[in-house]
XYZ file of N, CA and C in Angstrom:
786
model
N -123.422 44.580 0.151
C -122.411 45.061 1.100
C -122.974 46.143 2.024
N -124.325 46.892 1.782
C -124.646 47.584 2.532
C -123.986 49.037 2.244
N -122.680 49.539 1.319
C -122.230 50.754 1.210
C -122.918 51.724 0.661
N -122.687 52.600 0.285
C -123.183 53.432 -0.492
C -122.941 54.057 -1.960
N -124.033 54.112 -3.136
C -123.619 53.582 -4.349
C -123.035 54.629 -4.453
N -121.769 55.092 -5.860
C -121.367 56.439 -5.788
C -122.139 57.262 -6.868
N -123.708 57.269 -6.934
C -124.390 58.655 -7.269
C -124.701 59.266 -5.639
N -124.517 58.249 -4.479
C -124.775 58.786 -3.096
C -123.111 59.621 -2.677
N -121.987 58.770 -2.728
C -121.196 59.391 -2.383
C -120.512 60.835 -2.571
N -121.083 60.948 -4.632
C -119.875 62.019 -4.804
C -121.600 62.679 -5.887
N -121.679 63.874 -5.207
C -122.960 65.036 -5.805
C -122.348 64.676 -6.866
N -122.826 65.197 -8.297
C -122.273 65.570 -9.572
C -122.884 67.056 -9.257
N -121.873 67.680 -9.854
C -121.341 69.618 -10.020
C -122.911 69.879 -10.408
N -123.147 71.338 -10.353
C -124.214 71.917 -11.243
C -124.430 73.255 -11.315
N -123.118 73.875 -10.891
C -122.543 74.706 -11.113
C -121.518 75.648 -11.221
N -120.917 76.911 -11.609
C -119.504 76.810 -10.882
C -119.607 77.956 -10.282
N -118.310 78.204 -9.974
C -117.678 78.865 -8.807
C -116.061 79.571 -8.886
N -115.757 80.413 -8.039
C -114.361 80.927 -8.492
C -113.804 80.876 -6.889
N -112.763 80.553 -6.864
C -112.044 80.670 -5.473
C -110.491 81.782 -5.293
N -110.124 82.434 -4.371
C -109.767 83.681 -4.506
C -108.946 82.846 -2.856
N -107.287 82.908 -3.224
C -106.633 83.115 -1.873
C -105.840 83.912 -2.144
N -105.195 84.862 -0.898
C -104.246 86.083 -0.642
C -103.779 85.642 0.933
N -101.706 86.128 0.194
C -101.169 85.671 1.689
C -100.516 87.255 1.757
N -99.693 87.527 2.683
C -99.047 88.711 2.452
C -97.666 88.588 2.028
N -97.221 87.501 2.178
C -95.550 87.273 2.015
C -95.188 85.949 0.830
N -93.840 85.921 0.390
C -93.966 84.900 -0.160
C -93.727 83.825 1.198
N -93.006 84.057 2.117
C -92.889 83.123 3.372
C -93.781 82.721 3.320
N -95.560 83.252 3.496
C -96.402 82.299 4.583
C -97.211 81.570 2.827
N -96.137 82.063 1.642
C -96.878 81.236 0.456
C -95.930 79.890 0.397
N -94.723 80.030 0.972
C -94.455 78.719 0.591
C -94.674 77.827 1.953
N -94.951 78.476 3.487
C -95.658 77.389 4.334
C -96.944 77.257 3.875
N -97.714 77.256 3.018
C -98.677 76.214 2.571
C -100.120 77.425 3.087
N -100.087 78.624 3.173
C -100.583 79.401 3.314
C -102.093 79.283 2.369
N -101.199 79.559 0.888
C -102.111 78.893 -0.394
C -103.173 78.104 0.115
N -102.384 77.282 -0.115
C -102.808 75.726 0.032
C -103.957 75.744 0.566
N -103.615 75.785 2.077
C -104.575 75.927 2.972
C -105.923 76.475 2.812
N -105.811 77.912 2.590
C -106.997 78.483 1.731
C -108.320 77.907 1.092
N -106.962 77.597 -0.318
C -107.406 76.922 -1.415
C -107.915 75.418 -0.872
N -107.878 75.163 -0.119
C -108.531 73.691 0.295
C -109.479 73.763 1.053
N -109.752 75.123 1.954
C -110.833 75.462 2.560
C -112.071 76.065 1.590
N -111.687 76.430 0.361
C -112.754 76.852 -0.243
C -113.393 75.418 -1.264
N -112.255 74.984 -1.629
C -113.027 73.988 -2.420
C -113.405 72.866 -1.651
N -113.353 73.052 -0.252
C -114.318 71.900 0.210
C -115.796 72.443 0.245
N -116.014 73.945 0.652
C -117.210 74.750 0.239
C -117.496 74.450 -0.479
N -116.864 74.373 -1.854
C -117.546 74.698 -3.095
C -118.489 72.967 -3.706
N -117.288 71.790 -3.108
C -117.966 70.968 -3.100
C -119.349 70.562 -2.035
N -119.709 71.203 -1.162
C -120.531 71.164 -0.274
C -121.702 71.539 -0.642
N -121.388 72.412 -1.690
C -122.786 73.351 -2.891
C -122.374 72.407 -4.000
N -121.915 71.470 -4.194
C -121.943 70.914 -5.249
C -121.449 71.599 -6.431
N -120.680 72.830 -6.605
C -119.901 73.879 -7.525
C -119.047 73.178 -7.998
N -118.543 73.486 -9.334
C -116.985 73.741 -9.986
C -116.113 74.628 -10.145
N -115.252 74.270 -9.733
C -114.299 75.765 -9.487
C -113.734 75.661 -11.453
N -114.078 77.221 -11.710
C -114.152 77.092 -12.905
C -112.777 78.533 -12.805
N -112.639 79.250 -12.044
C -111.428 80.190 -12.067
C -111.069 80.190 -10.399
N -109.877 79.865 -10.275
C -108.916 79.985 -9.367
C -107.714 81.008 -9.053
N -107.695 81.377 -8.205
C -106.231 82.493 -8.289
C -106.276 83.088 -6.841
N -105.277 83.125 -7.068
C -103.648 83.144 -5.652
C -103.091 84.225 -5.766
N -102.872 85.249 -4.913
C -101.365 86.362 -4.765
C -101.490 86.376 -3.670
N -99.792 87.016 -3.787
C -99.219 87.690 -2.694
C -98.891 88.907 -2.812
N -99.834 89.749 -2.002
C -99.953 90.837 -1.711
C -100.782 91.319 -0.480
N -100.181 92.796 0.187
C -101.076 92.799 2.001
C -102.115 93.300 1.806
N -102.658 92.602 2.371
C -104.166 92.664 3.027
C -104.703 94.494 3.033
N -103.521 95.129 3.599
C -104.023 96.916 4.035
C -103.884 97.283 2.865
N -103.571 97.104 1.663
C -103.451 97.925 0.701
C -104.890 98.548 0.521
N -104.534 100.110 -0.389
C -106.035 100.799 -0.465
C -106.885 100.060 -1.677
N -107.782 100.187 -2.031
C -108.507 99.812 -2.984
C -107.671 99.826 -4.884
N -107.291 101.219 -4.797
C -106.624 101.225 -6.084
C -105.489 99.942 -6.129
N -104.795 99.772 -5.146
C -103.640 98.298 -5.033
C -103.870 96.819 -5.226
N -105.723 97.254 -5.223
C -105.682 95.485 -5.231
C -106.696 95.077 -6.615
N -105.584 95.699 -7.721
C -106.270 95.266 -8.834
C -106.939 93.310 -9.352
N -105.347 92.895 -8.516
C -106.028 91.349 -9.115
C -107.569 91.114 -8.505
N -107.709 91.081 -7.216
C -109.585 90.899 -6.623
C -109.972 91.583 -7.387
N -110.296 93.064 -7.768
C -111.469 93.561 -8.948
C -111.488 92.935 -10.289
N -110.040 92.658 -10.796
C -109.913 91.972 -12.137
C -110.809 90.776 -11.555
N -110.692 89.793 -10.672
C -111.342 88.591 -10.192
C -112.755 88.949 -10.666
N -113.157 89.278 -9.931
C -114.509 90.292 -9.839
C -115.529 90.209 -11.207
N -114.753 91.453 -12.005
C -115.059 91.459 -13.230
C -115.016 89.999 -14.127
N -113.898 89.670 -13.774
C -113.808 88.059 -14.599
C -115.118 87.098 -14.320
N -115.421 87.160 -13.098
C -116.204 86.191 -12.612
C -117.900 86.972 -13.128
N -117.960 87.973 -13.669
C -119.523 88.805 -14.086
C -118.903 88.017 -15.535
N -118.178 88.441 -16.315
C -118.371 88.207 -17.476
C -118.253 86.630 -18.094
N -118.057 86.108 -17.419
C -117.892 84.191 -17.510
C -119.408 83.906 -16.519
N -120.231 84.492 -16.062
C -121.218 84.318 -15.162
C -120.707 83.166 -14.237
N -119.887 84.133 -13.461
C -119.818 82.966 -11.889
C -120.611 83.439 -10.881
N -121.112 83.000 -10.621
C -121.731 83.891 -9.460
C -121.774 83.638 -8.219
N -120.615 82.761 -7.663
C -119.901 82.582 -6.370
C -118.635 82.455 -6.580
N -117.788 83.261 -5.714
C -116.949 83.779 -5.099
C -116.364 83.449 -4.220
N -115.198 82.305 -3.822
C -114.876 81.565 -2.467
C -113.928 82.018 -1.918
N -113.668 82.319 -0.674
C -112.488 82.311 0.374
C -112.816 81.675 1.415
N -111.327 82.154 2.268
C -111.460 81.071 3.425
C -112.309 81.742 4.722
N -111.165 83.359 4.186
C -112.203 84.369 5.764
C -112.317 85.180 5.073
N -112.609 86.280 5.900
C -112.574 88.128 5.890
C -111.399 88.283 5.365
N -110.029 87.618 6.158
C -108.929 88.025 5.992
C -108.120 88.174 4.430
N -108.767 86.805 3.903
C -108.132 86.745 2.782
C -108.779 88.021 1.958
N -109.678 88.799 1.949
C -110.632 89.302 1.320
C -109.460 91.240 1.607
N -109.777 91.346 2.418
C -108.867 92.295 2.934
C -108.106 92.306 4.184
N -107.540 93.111 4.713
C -106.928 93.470 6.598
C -107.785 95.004 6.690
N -108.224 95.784 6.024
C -108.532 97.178 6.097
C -109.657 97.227 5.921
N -110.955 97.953 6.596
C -112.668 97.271 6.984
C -113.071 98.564 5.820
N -112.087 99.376 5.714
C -113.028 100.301 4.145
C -112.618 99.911 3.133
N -111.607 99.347 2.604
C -111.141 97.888 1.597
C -112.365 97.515 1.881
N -112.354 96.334 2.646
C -113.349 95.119 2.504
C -114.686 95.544 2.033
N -115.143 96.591 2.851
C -116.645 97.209 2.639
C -116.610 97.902 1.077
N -115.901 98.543 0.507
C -115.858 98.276 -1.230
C -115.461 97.754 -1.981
N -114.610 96.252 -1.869
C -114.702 95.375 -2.032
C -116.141 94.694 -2.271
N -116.798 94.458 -0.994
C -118.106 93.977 -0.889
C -119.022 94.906 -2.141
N -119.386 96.344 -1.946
C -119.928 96.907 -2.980
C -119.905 96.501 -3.904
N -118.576 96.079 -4.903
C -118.440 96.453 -5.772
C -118.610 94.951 -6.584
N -118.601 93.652 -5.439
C -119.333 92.663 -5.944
C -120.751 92.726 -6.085
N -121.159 93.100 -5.157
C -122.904 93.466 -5.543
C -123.178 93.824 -6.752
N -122.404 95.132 -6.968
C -122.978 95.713 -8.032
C -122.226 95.112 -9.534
N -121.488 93.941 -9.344
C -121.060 93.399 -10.403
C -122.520 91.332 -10.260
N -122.817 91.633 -9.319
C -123.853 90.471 -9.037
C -122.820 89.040 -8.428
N -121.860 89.492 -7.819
C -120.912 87.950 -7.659
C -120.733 88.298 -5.849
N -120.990 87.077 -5.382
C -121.407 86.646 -4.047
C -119.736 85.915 -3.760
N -119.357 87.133 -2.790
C -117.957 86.392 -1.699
C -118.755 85.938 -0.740
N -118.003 84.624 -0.627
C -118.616 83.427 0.400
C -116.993 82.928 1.023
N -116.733 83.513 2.373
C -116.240 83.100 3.350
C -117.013 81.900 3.984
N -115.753 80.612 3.730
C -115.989 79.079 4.529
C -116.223 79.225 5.765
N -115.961 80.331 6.442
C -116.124 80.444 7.791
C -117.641 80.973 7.906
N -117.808 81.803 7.837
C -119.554 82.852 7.651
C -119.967 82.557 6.179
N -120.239 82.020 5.634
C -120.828 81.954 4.190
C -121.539 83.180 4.090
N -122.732 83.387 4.920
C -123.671 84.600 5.034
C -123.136 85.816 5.348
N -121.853 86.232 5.388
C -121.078 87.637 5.860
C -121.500 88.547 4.833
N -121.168 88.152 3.484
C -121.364 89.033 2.476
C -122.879 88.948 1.380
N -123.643 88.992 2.375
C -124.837 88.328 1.268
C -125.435 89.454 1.040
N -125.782 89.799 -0.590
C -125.839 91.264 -0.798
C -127.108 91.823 -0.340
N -128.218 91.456 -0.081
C -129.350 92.081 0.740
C -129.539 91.630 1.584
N -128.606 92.238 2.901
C -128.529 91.931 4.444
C -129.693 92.336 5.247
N -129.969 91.867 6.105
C -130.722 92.315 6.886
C -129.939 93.116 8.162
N -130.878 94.135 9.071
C -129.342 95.090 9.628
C -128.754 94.140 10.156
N -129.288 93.214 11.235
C -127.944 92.606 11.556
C -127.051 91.800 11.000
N -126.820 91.475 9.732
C -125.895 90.866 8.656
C -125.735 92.006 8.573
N -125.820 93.066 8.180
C -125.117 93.922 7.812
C -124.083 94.380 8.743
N -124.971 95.014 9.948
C -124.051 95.047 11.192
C -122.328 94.095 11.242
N -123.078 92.512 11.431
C -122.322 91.785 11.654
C -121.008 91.706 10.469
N -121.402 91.903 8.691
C -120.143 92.554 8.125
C -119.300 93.605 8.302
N -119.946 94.752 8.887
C -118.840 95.647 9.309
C -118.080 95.541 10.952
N -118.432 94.945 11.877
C -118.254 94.376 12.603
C -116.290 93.623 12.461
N -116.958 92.776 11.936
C -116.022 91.506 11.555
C -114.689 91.797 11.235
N -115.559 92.998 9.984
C -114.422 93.636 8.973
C -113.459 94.517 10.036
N -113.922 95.431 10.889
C -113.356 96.413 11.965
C -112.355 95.439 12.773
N -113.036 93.883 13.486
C -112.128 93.560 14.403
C -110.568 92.856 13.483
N -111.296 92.091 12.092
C -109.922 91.975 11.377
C -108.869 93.326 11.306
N -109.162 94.115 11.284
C -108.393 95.279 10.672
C -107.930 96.104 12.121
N -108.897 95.807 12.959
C -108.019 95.678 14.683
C -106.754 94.754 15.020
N -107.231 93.886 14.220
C -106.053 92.566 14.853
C -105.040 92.613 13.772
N -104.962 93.338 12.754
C -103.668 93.677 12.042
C -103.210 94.557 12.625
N -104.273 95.513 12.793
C -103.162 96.676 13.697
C -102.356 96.659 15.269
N -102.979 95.577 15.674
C -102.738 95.498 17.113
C -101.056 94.579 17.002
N -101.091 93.607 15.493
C -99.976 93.131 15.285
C -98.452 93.981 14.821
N -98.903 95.105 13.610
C -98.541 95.836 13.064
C -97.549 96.274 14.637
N -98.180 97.100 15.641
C -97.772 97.915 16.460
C -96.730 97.197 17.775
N -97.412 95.890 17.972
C -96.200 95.077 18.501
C -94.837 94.685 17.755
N -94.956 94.864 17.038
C -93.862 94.504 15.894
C -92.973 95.468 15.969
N -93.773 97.190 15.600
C -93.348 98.196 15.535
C -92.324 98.192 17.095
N -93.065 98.076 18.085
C -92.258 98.150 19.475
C -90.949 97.710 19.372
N -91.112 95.850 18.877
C -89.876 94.904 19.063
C -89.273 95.398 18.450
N -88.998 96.013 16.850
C -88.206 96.372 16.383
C -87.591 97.325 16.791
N -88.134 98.697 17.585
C -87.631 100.019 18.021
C -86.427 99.518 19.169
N -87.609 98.584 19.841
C -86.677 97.666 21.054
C -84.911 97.536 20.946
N -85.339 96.977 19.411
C -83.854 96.336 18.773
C -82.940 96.974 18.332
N -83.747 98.264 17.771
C -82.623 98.962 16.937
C -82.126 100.043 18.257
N -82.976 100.106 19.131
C -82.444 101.525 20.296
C -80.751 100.149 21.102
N -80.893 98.965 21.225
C -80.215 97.859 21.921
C -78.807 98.222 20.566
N -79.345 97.674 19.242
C -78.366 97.278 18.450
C -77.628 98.893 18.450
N -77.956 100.556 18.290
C -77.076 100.977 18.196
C -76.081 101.981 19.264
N -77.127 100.903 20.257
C -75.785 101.066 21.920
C -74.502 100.111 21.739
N -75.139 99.371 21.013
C -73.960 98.261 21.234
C -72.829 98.636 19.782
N -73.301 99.172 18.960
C -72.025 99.606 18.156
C -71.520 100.861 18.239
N -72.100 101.418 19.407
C -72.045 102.676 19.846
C -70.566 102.640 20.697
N -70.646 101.264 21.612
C -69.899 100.988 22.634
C -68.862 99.251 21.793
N -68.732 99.570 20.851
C -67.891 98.551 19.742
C -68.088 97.506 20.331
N -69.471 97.438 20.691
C -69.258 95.958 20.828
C -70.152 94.461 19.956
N -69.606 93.246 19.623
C -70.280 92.554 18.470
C -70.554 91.593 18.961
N -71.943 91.382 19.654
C -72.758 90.657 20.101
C -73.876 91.536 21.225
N -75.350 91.185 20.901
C -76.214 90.948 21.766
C -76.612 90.095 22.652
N -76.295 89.762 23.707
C -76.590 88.254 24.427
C -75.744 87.683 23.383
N -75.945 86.334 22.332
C -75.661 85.539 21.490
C -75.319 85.808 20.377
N -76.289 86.791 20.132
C -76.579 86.901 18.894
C -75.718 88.178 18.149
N -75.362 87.909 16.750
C -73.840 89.075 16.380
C -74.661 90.473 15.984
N -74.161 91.498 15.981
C -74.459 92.727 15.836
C -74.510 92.623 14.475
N -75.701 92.930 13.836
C -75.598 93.289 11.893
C -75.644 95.035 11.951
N -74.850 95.398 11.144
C -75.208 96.554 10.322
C -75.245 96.341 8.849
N -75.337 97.689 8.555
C -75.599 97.487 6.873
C -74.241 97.996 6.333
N -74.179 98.224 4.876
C -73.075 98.425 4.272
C -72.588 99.628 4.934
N -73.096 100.783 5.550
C -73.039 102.200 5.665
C -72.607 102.077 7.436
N -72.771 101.697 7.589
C -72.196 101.046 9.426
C -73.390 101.585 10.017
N -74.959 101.765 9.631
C -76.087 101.768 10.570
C -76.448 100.195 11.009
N -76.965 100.522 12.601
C -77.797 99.312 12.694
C -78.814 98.964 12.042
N -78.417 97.495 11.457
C -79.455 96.731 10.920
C -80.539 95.701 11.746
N -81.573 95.863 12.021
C -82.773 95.202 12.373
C -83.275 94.431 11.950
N -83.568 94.522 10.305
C -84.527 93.426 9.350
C -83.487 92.999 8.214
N -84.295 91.915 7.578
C -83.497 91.576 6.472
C -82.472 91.002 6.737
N -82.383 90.027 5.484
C -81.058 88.764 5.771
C -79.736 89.697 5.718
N -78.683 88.278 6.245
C -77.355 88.887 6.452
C -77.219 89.156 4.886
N -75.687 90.046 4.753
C -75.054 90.303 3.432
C -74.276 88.783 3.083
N -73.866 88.880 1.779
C -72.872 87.778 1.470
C -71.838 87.527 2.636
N -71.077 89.063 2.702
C -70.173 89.382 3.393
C -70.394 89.200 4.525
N -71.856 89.647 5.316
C -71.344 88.961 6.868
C -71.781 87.633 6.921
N -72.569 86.820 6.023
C -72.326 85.272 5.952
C -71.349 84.766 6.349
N -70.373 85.098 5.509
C -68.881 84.530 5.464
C -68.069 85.069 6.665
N -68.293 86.305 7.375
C -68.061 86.547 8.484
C -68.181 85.728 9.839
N -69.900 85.945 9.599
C -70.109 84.545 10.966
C -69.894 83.706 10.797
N -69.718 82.873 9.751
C -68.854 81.191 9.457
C -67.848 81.124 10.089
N -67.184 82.075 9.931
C -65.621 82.056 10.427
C -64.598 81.850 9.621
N -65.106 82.081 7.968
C -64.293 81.765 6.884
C -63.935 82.797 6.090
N -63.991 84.280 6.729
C -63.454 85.452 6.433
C -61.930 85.588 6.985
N -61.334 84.714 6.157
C -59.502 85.308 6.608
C -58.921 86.695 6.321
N -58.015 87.181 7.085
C -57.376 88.170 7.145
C -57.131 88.713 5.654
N -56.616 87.044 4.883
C -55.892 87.287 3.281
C -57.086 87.805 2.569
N -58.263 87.100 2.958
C -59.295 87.181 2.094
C -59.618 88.830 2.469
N -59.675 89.424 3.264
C -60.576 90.685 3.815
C -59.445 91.549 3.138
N -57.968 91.163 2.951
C -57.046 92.328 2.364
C -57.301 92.333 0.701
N -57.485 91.061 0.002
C -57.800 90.777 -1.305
C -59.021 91.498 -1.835
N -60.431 91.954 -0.779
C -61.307 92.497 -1.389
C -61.319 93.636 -0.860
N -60.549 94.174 0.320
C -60.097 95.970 0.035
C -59.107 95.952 -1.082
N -58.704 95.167 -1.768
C -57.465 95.903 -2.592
C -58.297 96.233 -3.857
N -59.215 95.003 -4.084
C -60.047 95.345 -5.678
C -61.108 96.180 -5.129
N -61.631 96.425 -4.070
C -62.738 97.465 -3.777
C -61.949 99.332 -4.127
N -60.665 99.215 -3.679
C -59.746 100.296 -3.792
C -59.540 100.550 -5.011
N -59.536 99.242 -6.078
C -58.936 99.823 -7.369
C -60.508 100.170 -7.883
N -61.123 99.918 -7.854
C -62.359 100.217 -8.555
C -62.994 101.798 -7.830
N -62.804 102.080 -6.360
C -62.878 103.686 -6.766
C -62.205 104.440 -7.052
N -60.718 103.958 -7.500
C -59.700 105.053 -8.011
C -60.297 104.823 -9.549
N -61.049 104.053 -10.368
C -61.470 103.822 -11.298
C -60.927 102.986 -12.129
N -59.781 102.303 -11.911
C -59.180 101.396 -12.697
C -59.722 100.297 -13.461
N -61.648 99.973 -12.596
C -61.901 98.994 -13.511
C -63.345 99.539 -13.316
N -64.414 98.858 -14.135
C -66.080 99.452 -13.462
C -66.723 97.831 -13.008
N -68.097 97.991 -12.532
C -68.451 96.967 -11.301
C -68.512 95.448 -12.058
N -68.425 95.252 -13.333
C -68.620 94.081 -13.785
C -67.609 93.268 -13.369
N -65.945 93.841 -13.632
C -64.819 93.412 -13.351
C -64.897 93.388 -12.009
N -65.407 94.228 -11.175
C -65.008 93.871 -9.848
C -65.611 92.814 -9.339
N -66.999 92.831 -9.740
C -67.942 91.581 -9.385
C -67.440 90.295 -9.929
N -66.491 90.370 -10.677
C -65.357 89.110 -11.055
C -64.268 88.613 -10.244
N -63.556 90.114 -9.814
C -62.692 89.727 -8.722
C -63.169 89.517 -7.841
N -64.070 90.020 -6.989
C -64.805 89.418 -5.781
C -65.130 88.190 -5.187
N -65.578 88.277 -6.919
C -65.947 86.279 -6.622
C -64.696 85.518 -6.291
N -64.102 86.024 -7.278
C -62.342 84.813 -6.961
C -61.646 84.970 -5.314
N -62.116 85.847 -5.301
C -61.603 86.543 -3.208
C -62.398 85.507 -2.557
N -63.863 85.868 -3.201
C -64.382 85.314 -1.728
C -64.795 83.587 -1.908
N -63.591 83.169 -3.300
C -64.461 81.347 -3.815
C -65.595 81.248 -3.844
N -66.443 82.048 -4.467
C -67.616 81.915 -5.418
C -67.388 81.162 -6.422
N -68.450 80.279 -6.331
C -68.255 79.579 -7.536
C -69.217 80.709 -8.829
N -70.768 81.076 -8.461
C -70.774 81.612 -9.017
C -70.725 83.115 -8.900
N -70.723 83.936 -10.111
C -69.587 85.613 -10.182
C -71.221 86.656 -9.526
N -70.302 86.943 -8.209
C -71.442 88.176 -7.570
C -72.587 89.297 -8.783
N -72.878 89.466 -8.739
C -74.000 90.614 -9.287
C -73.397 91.938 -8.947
N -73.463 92.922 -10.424
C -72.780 94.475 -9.730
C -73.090 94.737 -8.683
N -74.465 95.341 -8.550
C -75.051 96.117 -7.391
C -74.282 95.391 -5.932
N -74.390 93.580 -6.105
C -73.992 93.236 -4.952
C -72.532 93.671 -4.087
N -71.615 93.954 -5.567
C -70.234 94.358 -5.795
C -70.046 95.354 -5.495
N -70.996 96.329 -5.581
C -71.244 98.109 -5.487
C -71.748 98.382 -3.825
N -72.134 97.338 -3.367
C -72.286 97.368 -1.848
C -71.534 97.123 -0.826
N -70.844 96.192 -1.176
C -69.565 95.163 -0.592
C -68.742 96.498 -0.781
N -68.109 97.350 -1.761
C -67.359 98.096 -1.704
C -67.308 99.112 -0.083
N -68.577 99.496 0.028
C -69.247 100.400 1.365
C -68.951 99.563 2.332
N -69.008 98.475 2.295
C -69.304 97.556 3.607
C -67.858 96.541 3.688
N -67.210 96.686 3.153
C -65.904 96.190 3.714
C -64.640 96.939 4.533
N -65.018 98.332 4.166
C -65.133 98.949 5.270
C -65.383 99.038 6.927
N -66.100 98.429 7.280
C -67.012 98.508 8.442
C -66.779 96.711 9.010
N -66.563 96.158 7.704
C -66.378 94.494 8.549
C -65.129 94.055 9.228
């Protein structure tokens, strides 16, 4: 047939390897963030003909200081004492966002003998650089930790943007931005981040009736004159607002503040 036999197609292993992904959110872990990663390294690892013999995933940010990012050193150490002695990711990024992170990070594989190998630069972290590998790791590391910050600070803007907009507009009672409805929080500040409450769910639906909004001031009322404590109320609540299932105190202990204000 002319194909190729499969001792040509598929190397056999001949050694292993550990692969290491980090997202910052669980959001960009359940768009396939992981995944992604993790599929960029073990095509590396098959490219060296490796076995990925330890694998591991968190979510946690990138800027944290060195003391925060115990799972990579635990990695680290794991991978000296099982003798792995490659180390896979996808970039810089996964490795850290912060270029004095990354740069003891890097140390501290050296001096444990385990080689991070970014699919992108394999050669970024190779422990006796020549200056310009060396150069070119701190480099890299600086513009990642530029381009978090350059994100960080646009963000910072939009949000200031929003909250200086959102508390003109409840300033001047009014409930809508362009389209979009005015959130505050239980305490009547403007809210910016973070999902709606139960309560203004059921608000913007349009399935907050009059009966319903008098039914959960009346049990929000009896519970700070003390007549009942938050378990019971988080019972009545539910029956107010047709929950099927019974709210959570704290959630009950908030709703009290914030039915107020709705």
């Amino acid at each position: 047939m002319g194909g190729k036999r499969p001792s040509q197609m598929h190397k056999r292993a001949t050694g292993k390897a550990a692969v290491y992904s980090r997202v910052s959110t669980k959001t960009n872990a359940k768009r396939g963030g992981v995944q992604r990663q993790s599929d960029a390294s073990l095509h590396a690892c098959r490219q060296q003909s490796l076995k990925v013999a330890l694998s591991v995933a968190e979510v946690v940010s990138g800027s944290l200081p060195l003391d925060k990012r115990g799972v990579f050193q635990k990695l680290l150490h794991d991978c000296k004492e099982k003798n792995i002695k490659k180390l896979f990711v996808e970039s810089t990024r996964a490795v850290a966002r912060d270029a004095n992170v990354t740069e003891a990070l890097f140390q501290l594989s050296k001096k444990l003998g385990v080689s991070i190998i970014p699919s992108d630069v394999p050669d970024l972290f190779v422990h006796n650089p020549n200056p310009a590998q060396k150069f070119l790791r701190r480099v890299i590391a600086a513009a990642t930790e530029l381009e978090k910050n350059l994100a960080v600070q646009r963000l910072q803007a939009g949000l200031q943007l929003k909250l200086t907009l959102m508390k003109k507009a409840i300033a001047n009672n009014e409930k809508f931005i362009g389209k979009k409805p005015v959130a505050m929080t239980q305490y009547g500040k403007a809210k910016i981040n973070g999902r709606l409450s139960i309560l203004q769910k059921i608000k913007k639906s349009g399935k907050l009736t009059s009966d319903m909004r008098l039914k959960i001031k009346r049990e929000c009322n009896k519970y700070e004159k003390g007549k009942f404590g938050l378990r019971t109320l988080a019972e009545t609540l539910s029956k107010a607002l047709k929950k099927k299932a019974r709210l959570g105190p704290e959630t009950a202990r908030r709703m009290v503040a914030e039915i107020k204000i709705v």
